[in-house]
CSV table of C-alpha atoms and ligand atoms in Angstrom, one decimal:
chain,number,residue,atom,x,y,z
P,41,GLY,CA,0.0,0.0,0.0
P,42,GLU,CA,2.9,2.4,-0.5
P,43,LEU,CA,3.6,4.7,-3.3
P,44,LYS,CA,7.1,4.9,-4.5
P,45,LYS,CA,8.8,7.7,-6.3
P,46,TRP,CA,5.8,9.7,-6.9
P,47,SER,CA,6.5,12.9,-8.9
P,48,GLY,CA,3.6,14.8,-7.4
P,49,LYS,CA,1.7,14.9,-10.7
P,50,THR,CA,-1.9,13.6,-10.5
P,51,THR,CA,-4.6,12.4,-12.8
P,52,GLU,CA,-8.1,13.8,-12.3
P,53,VAL,CA,-11.0,11.3,-11.8
P,54,TYR,CA,-14.5,12.3,-13.0
P,55,SER,CA,-17.9,10.8,-12.5
P,56,SER,CA,-20.3,10.4,-15.4
P,57,ILE,CA,-23.0,11.6,-13.0
P,58,ILE,CA,-23.7,15.1,-14.1
P,59,SER,CA,-23.8,18.0,-11.6
P,60,GLU,CA,-24.2,21.7,-12.0
P,61,GLY,CA,-21.0,23.6,-11.7
P,62,GLU,CA,-20.4,27.3,-11.1
P,63,ASN,CA,-22.0,29.6,-13.7
P,64,GLY,CA,-24.9,27.1,-14.0
P,65,VAL,CA,-22.9,24.9,-16.5
P,66,SER,CA,-23.5,21.2,-16.0
P,67,GLY,CA,-21.1,18.4,-16.8
P,68,PRO,CA,-19.3,15.4,-15.4
P,69,THR,CA,-18.4,15.7,-11.7
P,70,LEU,CA,-14.8,16.0,-10.6
P,71,LEU,CA,-14.4,13.5,-7.8
P,72,GLY,CA,-10.7,13.7,-6.9
P,73,SER,CA,-7.4,12.6,-8.3
P,74,ILE,CA,-4.9,9.8,-8.2
P,75,PRO,CA,-1.1,9.8,-8.5
P,76,TYR,CA,0.2,9.8,-12.1
P,77,MET,CA,2.5,6.9,-12.1
P,78,THR,CA,5.4,6.3,-14.5
P,79,GLU,CA,7.0,3.1,-15.6
P,80,GLU,CA,9.8,3.7,-13.0
P,81,GLY,CA,7.2,3.9,-10.2
P,82,ALA,CA,5.6,0.7,-11.4
P,83,LEU,CA,8.9,-1.2,-11.5
P,84,GLU,CA,9.6,0.0,-7.9
P,85,ALA,CA,6.3,-1.6,-6.9
P,86,LEU,CA,7.4,-4.8,-8.6
P,87,HIS,CA,10.8,-4.8,-6.8
P,88,SER,CA,9.1,-4.3,-3.5
P,89,ALA,CA,6.8,-7.3,-4.1
P,90,CYS,CA,9.8,-9.4,-5.3
P,91,ASP,CA,11.7,-8.5,-2.1
P,92,ALA,CA,8.9,-9.4,0.2
P,93,TYR,CA,8.5,-12.7,-1.6
P,94,GLY,CA,12.3,-13.2,-1.5
P,95,LYS,CA,12.2,-16.1,-4.0
P,96,GLY,CA,10.1,-18.0,-1.5
P,97,GLN,CA,12.3,-17.2,1.4
P,98,GLY,CA,10.8,-13.8,2.3
P,99,ILE,CA,9.0,-12.8,5.4
P,100,TRP,CA,5.5,-13.4,3.9
P,101,PRO,CA,5.7,-16.8,2.2
P,102,THR,CA,7.5,-18.2,5.2
P,103,MET,CA,5.2,-16.7,7.8
P,104,LYS,CA,3.2,-19.0,10.1
P,105,VAL,CA,-0.4,-19.6,8.9
P,106,THR,CA,-1.8,-18.2,12.2
P,107,ASP,CA,0.2,-14.9,11.7
P,108,ARG,CA,-0.8,-14.5,8.1
P,109,VAL,CA,-4.4,-15.0,9.2
P,110,SER,CA,-4.0,-12.3,11.9
P,111,CYS,CA,-2.8,-9.9,9.2
P,112,MET,CA,-5.8,-10.5,7.1
P,113,GLU,CA,-8.1,-10.2,10.1
P,114,ARG,CA,-6.6,-6.9,11.1
P,115,PHE,CA,-7.1,-5.7,7.5
P,116,VAL,CA,-10.8,-6.6,7.3
P,117,GLU,CA,-11.5,-5.1,10.7
P,118,GLN,CA,-10.0,-1.8,9.5
P,119,MET,CA,-11.7,-2.0,6.2
P,120,LYS,CA,-15.1,-2.3,7.8
P,121,LEU,CA,-14.6,1.1,9.4
P,122,LYS,CA,-14.3,2.7,6.0
P,123,ARG,CA,-17.7,1.4,4.7
P,124,ASP,CA,-19.4,4.7,4.3
P,125,GLU,CA,-16.6,6.3,2.5
P,126,VAL,CA,-16.0,3.4,0.1
P,127,VAL,CA,-19.7,2.9,-0.7
P,128,LYS,CA,-20.1,6.6,-1.5
P,129,LEU,CA,-17.1,6.6,-3.9
P,130,LEU,CA,-18.3,3.3,-5.5
P,131,MET,CA,-21.7,4.9,-6.2
P,132,TRP,CA,-20.2,8.1,-7.6
P,133,GLU,CA,-17.4,6.5,-9.6
P,134,ILE,CA,-19.3,3.9,-11.5
P,135,GLY,CA,-22.9,4.9,-11.0
P,136,LYS,CA,-23.9,1.7,-9.2
P,137,SER,CA,-27.1,2.1,-7.2
P,138,LEU,CA,-26.7,2.8,-3.5
P,139,PRO,CA,-28.1,-0.6,-2.4
P,140,ASP,CA,-25.9,-2.4,-4.9
P,141,SER,CA,-22.9,-0.4,-3.8
P,142,GLU,CA,-23.6,-1.4,-0.2
P,143,LYS,CA,-24.1,-5.0,-1.3
P,144,GLU,CA,-20.7,-4.9,-3.1
P,145,PHE,CA,-18.9,-3.7,0.1
P,146,ASP,CA,-20.6,-6.2,2.4
P,147,ARG,CA,-20.2,-9.1,0.0
P,148,THR,CA,-16.5,-8.3,-0.1
P,149,VAL,CA,-16.1,-8.3,3.7
P,150,GLU,CA,-18.0,-11.6,3.9
P,151,TYR,CA,-15.7,-13.0,1.1
P,152,ILE,CA,-12.6,-12.1,3.1
P,153,TYR,CA,-14.0,-13.8,6.3
P,154,ASP,CA,-15.0,-16.9,4.3
P,155,THR,CA,-11.6,-17.0,2.7
P,156,ILE,CA,-9.9,-16.9,6.1
P,157,GLU,CA,-12.1,-19.8,7.3
P,158,ASP,CA,-11.4,-21.8,4.2
P,159,TYR,CA,-7.7,-21.2,4.5
P,160,LYS,CA,-7.7,-22.4,8.0
P,161,GLN,CA,-9.5,-25.6,6.9
P,162,LEU,CA,-6.8,-26.0,4.1
P,163,ASP,CA,-4.2,-25.8,6.8
P,164,ARG,CA,-5.9,-28.4,8.9
P,165,ASP,CA,-6.1,-30.7,5.9
P,166,SER,CA,-2.4,-30.4,5.4
P,167,ALA,CA,-1.8,-32.1,8.8
P,168,LYS,CA,-3.4,-35.3,7.3
P,169,PHE,CA,-1.2,-38.2,6.9
P,170,HIS,CA,-1.2,-40.1,3.5
P,171,LYS,CA,0.4,-43.5,2.8
P,172,HIS,CA,0.5,-45.2,-0.6
P,173,GLN,CA,2.8,-48.0,-1.6
P,174,GLY,CA,5.0,-47.5,1.4
P,175,VAL,CA,5.5,-43.8,0.8
P,176,HIS,CA,4.2,-41.4,3.6
P,177,ALA,CA,3.3,-37.9,2.7
P,178,HIS,CA,2.1,-34.6,4.2
P,179,ILE,CA,0.5,-32.7,1.3
P,180,ARG,CA,0.1,-28.9,1.7
P,181,ARG,CA,-0.5,-25.9,-0.5
P,182,GLY,CA,2.2,-23.3,-1.0
P,183,PRO,CA,2.4,-19.9,-2.8
P,184,LEU,CA,3.3,-19.4,-6.4
P,185,GLY,CA,5.2,-16.1,-6.1
P,186,VAL,CA,4.5,-12.6,-7.2
P,187,VAL,CA,1.0,-11.9,-8.5
P,188,LEU,CA,-0.2,-9.0,-10.7
P,189,CYS,CA,-3.9,-8.3,-10.1
P,190,LEU,CA,-6.1,-6.2,-12.3
P,191,GLY,CA,-9.7,-5.7,-11.5
P,192,PRO,CA,-12.7,-4.5,-13.6
P,193,TYR,CA,-14.7,-1.3,-13.3
P,194,ASN,CA,-18.1,-3.0,-12.8
P,195,TYR,CA,-17.0,-4.5,-9.4
P,196,PRO,CA,-13.9,-2.4,-8.7
P,197,LEU,CA,-13.8,-3.4,-5.0
P,198,ASN,CA,-15.3,-6.9,-5.0
P,199,GLU,CA,-13.6,-8.4,-8.0
P,200,THR,CA,-10.2,-6.8,-7.4
P,201,PHE,CA,-10.3,-8.2,-3.9
P,202,ALA,CA,-11.6,-11.6,-5.2
P,203,LEU,CA,-8.2,-11.9,-6.8
P,204,LEU,CA,-6.0,-10.1,-4.3
P,205,ILE,CA,-7.3,-11.6,-1.0
P,206,PRO,CA,-6.9,-15.3,-1.9
P,207,ALA,CA,-3.5,-14.5,-3.6
P,208,LEU,CA,-2.2,-12.9,-0.4
P,209,ILE,CA,-3.5,-15.3,2.1
P,210,MET,CA,-1.8,-18.2,0.3
P,211,GLY,CA,1.6,-16.5,0.8
P,212,ASN,CA,2.0,-14.7,-2.5
P,213,THR,CA,2.9,-11.1,-2.7
P,214,ALA,CA,1.0,-8.8,-5.0
P,215,ILE,CA,0.9,-5.7,-7.1
P,216,PHE,CA,-2.6,-4.5,-7.9
P,217,LYS,CA,-3.9,-2.0,-10.3
P,218,PRO,CA,-7.4,-0.7,-9.5
P,219,ALA,CA,-9.9,-0.3,-12.4
P,220,LYS,CA,-9.9,3.0,-14.3
P,221,HIS,CA,-13.4,3.7,-13.0
P,222,GLY,CA,-13.6,2.8,-9.4
P,223,VAL,CA,-10.0,3.7,-8.5
P,224,LEU,CA,-10.6,6.4,-5.8
P,225,LEU,CA,-12.4,4.0,-3.6
P,226,ILE,CA,-9.2,2.2,-2.9
P,227,THR,CA,-7.7,5.4,-1.3
P,228,PRO,CA,-9.6,5.1,2.0
P,229,LEU,CA,-8.2,1.5,2.4
P,230,LEU,CA,-4.5,2.3,1.8
P,231,GLU,CA,-3.8,2.9,5.5
P,232,ALA,CA,-5.4,-0.5,6.3
P,233,PHE,CA,-3.1,-2.3,3.8
P,234,LYS,CA,-0.1,-0.5,5.2
P,235,SER,CA,-0.7,-1.2,8.8
P,236,SER,CA,-1.9,-4.8,8.4
P,237,PHE,CA,0.7,-6.4,6.1
P,238,PRO,CA,4.5,-6.4,6.2
P,239,ARG,CA,6.2,-4.0,3.9
P,240,GLY,CA,6.2,-5.0,0.2
P,241,VAL,CA,3.4,-7.6,0.5
P,242,VAL,CA,0.7,-5.4,-1.2
P,243,ASN,CA,1.7,-2.8,-3.7
P,244,ILE,CA,-0.6,-0.5,-5.7
P,245,ILE,CA,0.0,0.9,-9.1
P,246,TYR,CA,-2.0,3.4,-11.0
P,247,GLY,CA,-2.3,4.3,-14.7
P,248,ARG,CA,-2.9,2.7,-18.1
P,249,GLY,CA,-2.2,-1.0,-18.5
P,250,ARG,CA,0.3,-0.5,-21.3
P,251,GLU,CA,2.2,2.1,-19.3
P,252,VAL,CA,2.5,0.5,-16.0
P,253,ALA,CA,1.4,-3.2,-16.2
P,254,ALA,CA,3.1,-4.0,-19.4
P,255,PRO,CA,6.6,-3.0,-18.2
P,256,ILE,CA,6.1,-5.2,-15.1
P,257,MET,CA,5.2,-8.2,-17.2
P,258,LYS,CA,8.2,-7.6,-19.5
P,259,THR,CA,10.6,-8.2,-16.6
P,260,GLY,CA,9.5,-11.9,-16.5
P,261,ARG,CA,9.2,-11.6,-12.7
P,262,ILE,CA,5.5,-12.1,-12.5
P,263,ASP,CA,4.4,-15.6,-11.6
P,264,VAL,CA,0.6,-15.2,-11.8
P,265,LEU,CA,-1.4,-12.9,-14.0
P,266,ALA,CA,-4.8,-12.4,-12.3
P,267,LEU,CA,-7.2,-10.3,-14.3
P,268,ILE,CA,-10.9,-9.8,-14.5
P,269,GLY,CA,-11.7,-7.8,-17.6
P,270,ASN,CA,-11.4,-8.2,-21.3
P,271,SER,CA,-9.5,-10.8,-23.3
P,272,LYS,CA,-7.6,-8.1,-25.3
P,273,SER,CA,-5.9,-6.8,-22.1
P,274,ALA,CA,-5.2,-10.3,-20.9
P,275,ILE,CA,-3.6,-11.3,-24.1
P,276,ALA,CA,-1.6,-8.1,-24.4
P,277,LEU,CA,-0.2,-8.6,-21.0
P,278,GLN,CA,0.6,-12.3,-21.4
P,279,ASP,CA,2.4,-11.4,-24.6
P,280,GLN,CA,4.8,-9.2,-22.7
P,281,HIS,CA,6.0,-12.0,-20.5
P,282,PRO,CA,9.3,-13.5,-21.8
P,283,HIS,CA,8.7,-17.0,-20.2
P,284,LYS,CA,5.1,-17.9,-20.9
P,285,ASN,CA,5.4,-21.4,-19.6
P,286,ARG,CA,6.1,-20.0,-16.1
P,287,LEU,CA,3.1,-17.8,-16.0
P,288,ARG,CA,0.0,-19.0,-14.2
P,289,LEU,CA,-3.3,-17.4,-15.4
P,290,VAL,CA,-6.3,-16.6,-13.2
P,291,LEU,CA,-8.6,-14.9,-15.6
P,292,GLY,CA,-12.3,-13.9,-15.6
P,293,LEU,CA,-13.1,-12.7,-19.1
P,294,GLU,CA,-15.9,-12.0,-21.5
P,295,ALA,CA,-19.2,-13.9,-21.8
P,296,LYS,CA,-22.3,-13.8,-23.9
P,297,ASN,CA,-24.7,-15.7,-21.6
P,298,PRO,CA,-27.9,-16.7,-23.4
P,299,ALA,CA,-31.4,-17.1,-22.0
P,300,ILE,CA,-33.3,-19.9,-23.7
P,301,ILE,CA,-37.1,-19.6,-23.3
P,302,LEU,CA,-38.9,-22.9,-24.1
P,303,PRO,CA,-42.6,-22.9,-25.2
P,304,ASP,CA,-43.9,-24.1,-21.8
P,305,ALA,CA,-41.9,-21.5,-19.8
P,306,ASP,CA,-43.6,-19.5,-17.1
P,307,LEU,CA,-43.5,-16.2,-19.0
P,308,ASP,CA,-44.1,-13.9,-16.0
P,309,LEU,CA,-41.0,-15.4,-14.3
P,310,ALA,CA,-38.9,-15.5,-17.5
P,311,ILE,CA,-39.6,-11.9,-18.3
P,312,ASP,CA,-38.8,-10.7,-14.7
P,313,GLU,CA,-35.6,-12.8,-14.7
P,314,CYS,CA,-34.6,-11.5,-18.2
P,315,ILE,CA,-35.1,-7.9,-17.1
P,316,ALA,CA,-32.8,-8.4,-14.1
P,317,GLY,CA,-30.4,-10.6,-16.1
P,318,THR,CA,-30.0,-8.2,-19.0
P,319,LEU,CA,-30.2,-4.8,-17.2
P,320,SER,CA,-29.1,-4.9,-13.6
P,321,PHE,CA,-26.2,-2.4,-13.5
P,322,ASN,CA,-27.2,-1.5,-17.1
P,323,GLY,CA,-26.0,-4.9,-18.3
P,324,GLN,CA,-22.4,-4.2,-17.3
P,325,ARG,CA,-21.8,-7.6,-15.7
P,326,CYS,CA,-19.8,-10.5,-17.2
P,327,THR,CA,-22.7,-12.7,-16.0
P,328,ALA,CA,-25.4,-10.5,-17.6
P,329,LEU,CA,-27.8,-12.2,-20.0
P,330,LYS,CA,-26.5,-10.9,-23.3
P,331,ILE,CA,-28.7,-12.7,-25.8
P,332,ILE,CA,-32.2,-14.0,-25.6
P,333,TYR,CA,-33.5,-17.1,-27.6
P,334,VAL,CA,-37.2,-17.3,-27.4
P,335,HIS,CA,-39.3,-20.2,-28.9
P,336,GLU,CA,-41.4,-19.2,-31.9
P,337,ASP,CA,-44.6,-20.2,-30.1
P,338,VAL,CA,-44.2,-17.7,-27.4
P,339,ARG,CA,-42.1,-15.1,-29.2
P,340,GLU,CA,-44.8,-12.6,-29.9
P,341,GLU,CA,-46.1,-12.5,-26.3
P,342,PHE,CA,-42.6,-12.4,-24.8
P,343,ASN,CA,-41.4,-9.6,-27.1
P,344,ARG,CA,-44.5,-7.5,-26.4
P,345,ARG,CA,-44.5,-7.9,-22.6
P,346,PHE,CA,-40.7,-7.8,-22.2
P,347,SER,CA,-40.4,-4.6,-24.2
P,348,ALA,CA,-43.1,-2.9,-22.2
P,349,LYS,CA,-41.3,-3.8,-19.0
P,350,VAL,CA,-38.0,-2.4,-20.3
P,351,ASP,CA,-39.8,0.8,-21.2
P,352,ALA,CA,-41.2,1.1,-17.7
P,353,LEU,CA,-37.7,1.2,-16.1
P,354,LYS,CA,-36.6,4.5,-14.7
P,355,PHE,CA,-33.3,6.2,-15.5
P,356,GLY,CA,-31.7,8.5,-13.0
P,357,ASN,CA,-29.0,9.0,-10.4
P,358,PRO,CA,-27.9,6.0,-8.3
P,359,TRP,CA,-29.1,7.3,-4.9
P,360,ASP,CA,-32.8,7.5,-6.1
P,361,PRO,CA,-34.5,4.3,-4.8
P,362,GLU,CA,-36.9,4.2,-7.8
P,363,VAL,CA,-34.2,4.2,-10.3
P,364,LYS,CA,-33.1,1.0,-12.1
P,365,LEU,CA,-30.9,2.5,-14.9
P,366,THR,CA,-28.0,4.7,-14.1
P,367,PRO,CA,-25.3,6.8,-15.9
P,368,LEU,CA,-22.7,4.7,-17.7
P,369,PRO,CA,-19.2,5.3,-16.3
P,370,GLU,CA,-17.4,4.8,-19.7
P,371,PRO,CA,-17.8,8.0,-21.7
P,372,GLY,CA,-17.6,6.2,-25.0
P,373,LYS,CA,-20.3,3.5,-24.1
P,374,PRO,CA,-23.4,5.2,-25.4
P,375,ALA,CA,-21.8,5.8,-28.8
P,376,TYR,CA,-20.6,2.2,-28.9
P,377,ILE,CA,-24.1,0.8,-28.1
P,378,LYS,CA,-25.5,3.1,-30.7
P,379,GLU,CA,-23.1,1.6,-33.3
P,380,LEU,CA,-24.3,-1.9,-32.4
P,381,ILE,CA,-28.0,-0.7,-32.8
P,382,ASP,CA,-27.3,1.0,-36.1
P,383,ASP,CA,-25.5,-2.0,-37.5
P,384,ALA,CA,-28.3,-4.4,-36.4
P,385,GLU,CA,-30.9,-2.0,-38.0
P,386,ALA,CA,-29.0,-1.8,-41.2
P,387,LYS,CA,-29.0,-5.6,-41.4
P,388,GLY,CA,-32.7,-6.1,-40.8
P,389,ALA,CA,-33.4,-5.9,-37.0
P,390,SER,CA,-35.8,-3.3,-35.4
P,391,ILE,CA,-35.9,-1.7,-32.0
P,392,ILE,CA,-39.1,-3.2,-30.6
P,393,ASN,CA,-39.5,-1.0,-27.5
P,394,GLU,CA,-40.6,2.6,-27.7
P,395,ARG,CA,-37.9,4.2,-25.7
P,396,GLY,CA,-35.0,2.1,-27.0
P,397,GLY,CA,-31.9,3.9,-28.2
P,398,LYS,CA,-32.8,7.3,-26.9
P,399,THR,CA,-29.5,8.9,-26.0
P,400,THR,CA,-28.4,11.5,-23.5
P,401,GLU,CA,-24.9,12.7,-22.6
P,402,ASN,CA,-24.2,9.8,-20.2
P,403,TYR,CA,-26.8,7.2,-21.1
P,404,ILE,CA,-28.5,5.3,-23.9
P,405,PHE,CA,-31.9,3.8,-23.1
P,406,PRO,CA,-31.9,0.0,-23.5
P,407,ALA,CA,-32.9,-1.1,-27.0
P,408,VAL,CA,-34.6,-4.5,-27.5
P,409,LEU,CA,-33.6,-5.7,-31.0
P,410,TYR,CA,-35.5,-8.3,-33.0
P,411,PRO,CA,-34.9,-10.3,-35.1
P,412,VAL,CA,-31.2,-10.5,-34.6
P,413,THR,CA,-29.1,-12.6,-37.0
P,414,LYS,CA,-25.6,-14.0,-36.9
P,415,ASN,CA,-24.2,-11.4,-39.2
P,416,MET,CA,-24.8,-8.6,-36.8
P,417,ARG,CA,-22.2,-7.2,-34.4
P,418,VAL,CA,-24.6,-7.4,-31.5
P,419,TYR,CA,-24.8,-11.1,-32.0
P,420,GLU,CA,-21.1,-11.6,-31.7
P,421,GLU,CA,-19.7,-8.8,-29.5
P,422,GLU,CA,-20.0,-8.7,-25.7
P,423,GLN,CA,-22.0,-5.5,-25.5
P,424,PHE,CA,-21.5,-5.0,-21.7
P,425,GLY,CA,-24.2,-2.3,-21.7
P,426,PRO,CA,-27.9,-1.6,-22.4
P,427,VAL,CA,-28.9,-3.4,-25.6
P,428,ILE,CA,-30.7,-6.6,-25.8
P,429,PRO,CA,-30.6,-8.9,-28.9
P,430,VAL,CA,-33.5,-11.3,-29.3
P,431,LEU,CA,-33.6,-14.3,-31.6
P,432,SER,CA,-36.4,-16.8,-32.1
P,433,PHE,CA,-36.0,-20.5,-32.6
P,434,LYS,CA,-38.1,-23.5,-33.7
P,435,SER,CA,-35.8,-26.3,-32.7
P,436,ILE,CA,-33.7,-26.4,-29.5
P,437,ASP,CA,-30.7,-27.4,-31.7
P,438,GLU,CA,-30.5,-23.8,-33.0
P,439,PRO,CA,-29.5,-22.2,-29.7
P,440,LEU,CA,-27.4,-25.2,-28.7
P,441,ASP,CA,-25.5,-25.1,-32.0
P,442,ASP,CA,-24.9,-21.4,-31.6
P,443,MET,CA,-23.6,-22.0,-28.1
P,444,ALA,CA,-21.3,-24.7,-29.3
P,445,ASP,CA,-19.9,-22.4,-31.9
P,446,SER,CA,-19.6,-19.4,-29.6
P,447,SER,CA,-16.1,-18.2,-28.4
P,448,TYR,CA,-17.6,-18.0,-24.9
P,449,GLY,CA,-18.8,-20.5,-22.4
P,450,GLN,CA,-19.7,-19.1,-19.0
P,451,GLN,CA,-23.4,-19.7,-18.1
P,452,VAL,CA,-26.9,-20.1,-19.5
P,453,SER,CA,-30.4,-19.5,-18.2
P,454,LEU,CA,-33.0,-22.1,-19.2
P,455,PHE,CA,-36.7,-21.3,-18.8
P,456,GLY,CA,-39.2,-24.2,-19.0
P,457,LYS,CA,-41.4,-26.4,-16.9
P,458,ASN,CA,-41.3,-29.9,-18.3
P,459,VAL,CA,-38.7,-32.0,-16.5
P,460,ASN,CA,-38.6,-34.6,-19.3
P,461,THR,CA,-37.5,-31.9,-21.8
P,462,ILE,CA,-35.2,-30.1,-19.4
P,463,ALA,CA,-33.3,-33.0,-17.9
P,464,PRO,CA,-31.6,-34.3,-21.1
P,465,LEU,CA,-30.9,-30.7,-22.1
P,466,ILE,CA,-29.0,-30.0,-19.0
P,467,ASP,CA,-26.6,-32.9,-19.8
P,468,THR,CA,-25.7,-31.1,-23.0
P,469,LEU,CA,-25.6,-27.5,-21.6
P,470,VAL,CA,-23.1,-28.4,-18.9
P,471,ASN,CA,-20.7,-29.3,-21.6
P,472,LEU,CA,-21.1,-26.0,-23.3
P,473,VAL,CA,-20.9,-23.7,-20.3
P,474,CYS,CA,-20.0,-24.0,-16.6
P,475,ARG,CA,-23.3,-23.1,-14.9
P,476,VAL,CA,-26.8,-23.8,-16.0
P,477,ASN,CA,-29.4,-21.6,-14.2
P,478,LEU,CA,-32.9,-23.1,-14.2
P,479,ASN,CA,-35.7,-20.6,-14.4
P,480,SER,CA,-33.4,-17.9,-13.1
P,481,SER,CA,-31.0,-15.4,-14.6
P,482,CYS,CA,-27.2,-15.9,-14.5
P,483,GLN,CA,-25.1,-14.7,-11.6
P,484,ARG,CA,-21.7,-15.3,-10.0
P,485,GLY,CA,-22.8,-15.9,-6.4
P,486,PRO,CA,-23.1,-17.2,-3.9
P,487,ASP,CA,-19.4,-16.9,-3.7
P,488,VAL,CA,-18.8,-20.4,-2.4
P,489,TYR,CA,-19.8,-21.8,-5.8
P,490,PRO,CA,-17.2,-22.2,-8.5
P,491,PHE,CA,-17.0,-19.2,-10.8
P,492,THR,CA,-15.4,-20.0,-14.2
P,493,GLY,CA,-16.0,-20.4,-17.9
P,494,ARG,CA,-15.0,-22.4,-20.9
P,495,LYS,CA,-13.1,-21.2,-24.1
P,496,ASP,CA,-12.5,-17.4,-24.0
P,497,SER,CA,-14.5,-16.8,-20.9
P,498,ALA,CA,-12.0,-17.8,-18.2
P,499,ALA,CA,-8.8,-19.5,-17.0
P,500,SER,CA,-8.7,-21.1,-13.6
P,501,THR,CA,-11.6,-20.9,-11.2
P,502,LEU,CA,-12.6,-18.3,-8.6
P,503,SER,CA,-14.9,-18.7,-5.5
P,504,VAL,CA,-14.0,-18.7,-1.9
P,505,HIS,CA,-12.9,-22.3,-2.1
P,506,ASP,CA,-11.4,-22.5,-5.6
P,507,ALA,CA,-9.5,-19.3,-5.6
P,508,LEU,CA,-7.2,-20.6,-2.8
P,509,ARG,CA,-6.4,-23.5,-5.1
P,510,SER,CA,-5.9,-21.2,-8.2
P,511,PHE,CA,-3.3,-19.1,-6.3
P,512,SER,CA,-1.3,-22.0,-4.9
P,513,ILE,CA,0.5,-25.2,-5.8
P,514,ARG,CA,0.4,-28.6,-4.0
P,515,THR,CA,3.7,-29.5,-2.4
P,516,PHE,CA,4.6,-32.3,0.0
P,517,VAL,CA,7.1,-33.9,2.2
P,518,ALA,CA,7.6,-37.6,1.6
P,519,SER,CA,9.3,-40.4,3.6
P,520,LYS,CA,9.6,-44.1,3.1
P,521,ASP,CA,9.0,-47.2,5.2
P,522,ASN,CA,12.5,-48.4,6.1
J,255,G3H,O1,-18.7,-9.0,-14.2
J,255,G3H,C1,-18.9,-10.1,-13.8
J,255,G3H,C2,-19.2,-10.4,-12.4
J,255,G3H,O2,-18.5,-11.4,-11.9
J,255,G3H,C3,-20.7,-10.6,-12.2
J,255,G3H,O3,-20.9,-10.9,-10.9
J,255,G3H,O4,-23.1,-12.0,-11.1
J,255,G3H,O5,-22.3,-11.2,-8.9
J,255,G3H,O6,-23.1,-9.6,-10.7
J,255,G3H,P1,-22.4,-10.9,-10.4
């Protein structure tokens, strides 16, 4: 949590929430600033992490389990004292609703406590005695080395910590770069990092990936690249590393989770779940439903009722309890979503809800597009924002074949009632994605369940339990019967 060689220059951080300035001119709100970091500063952070790891002989990887647990407990206790400050910044920086910002903070605290408990269990398991073919063994889990963590803007606290916390508790040292939007909220926690962990164990870097993270990767001294975000950044950073075989990947990447609505589905339920699945936090979730397949027999009714529900959603500021749609933190997002809509319209789709596509400075109202076809960008690209492509199907083979051909493989939502239809489908779906949600939208939690994906969607698995394994290696001491 220490900043090295800081020149004193800063970068300003703005919120896309518009407020009225002096002279009555309104525009994005200035929230604060972060240090402007250079490559030199980033490399200092790396050296500090390498020293604390000490090639496996440093203070942190050799520390007793109980002491490492105490550091983490001290950290989470101090973090809890900063709840109000962090929640407020979360809401302002990324436009997440107040209840969801509070949920993100509380979920993170719970995640840390659960990780501590799971780590203690892992330690108890290592005391077990194994014997096979005359060889005795005590198997335990040890750290991998120095971890570079990069979190996403949609869960700048929770998902950054979902990487950082398990990495640290397993005895790795870390450098972490907060997301571009959702960066200030780390500031209130810096003191907690500094006073809870030995020097060099946690190091923060600021700036653009290519300016601060790429030079770190280039040194070849990173053992684990832990990133939740987009594939392009993950690939660009991997490419910098001179010894790829030594690099462990813990990645949560893009997804295009489909909803499949069978003819016998409970439409009230399917519509409500599709609203939440496509539009909670404006669709800016890797687990969001990003494409809807509806059976031809119920297509008309679904489209009509679903579009009306979308139109009834209120746009506004995140502290308003009535509001469901909030300003988009990325300034270029409304224009990008508009491009997808224009492309789909030019290729034969229509916006089927009245308010769809209406744009303001910091928002674009969700457009429901039908009929979407495979040649459209919105079919292929992970929109990560408020636009909803709808396709209809006659045979279930159509969505299944599309999923099999997709570059992604995270989750699916299946809506239907007949167990005899659903049961055999599940056996196929679990080979295409990693989580099948029955009559419910896709989501990551509860955090004890494995969170991963096939193909371009993920590498390694996160969750309270799995992350400890992703950030460690099994080692053991063996002896023979003499
Ligand atoms: O961005 C992807 C997140 O992991 C989604 O998490 O399903 O809890 O919103 P969530």
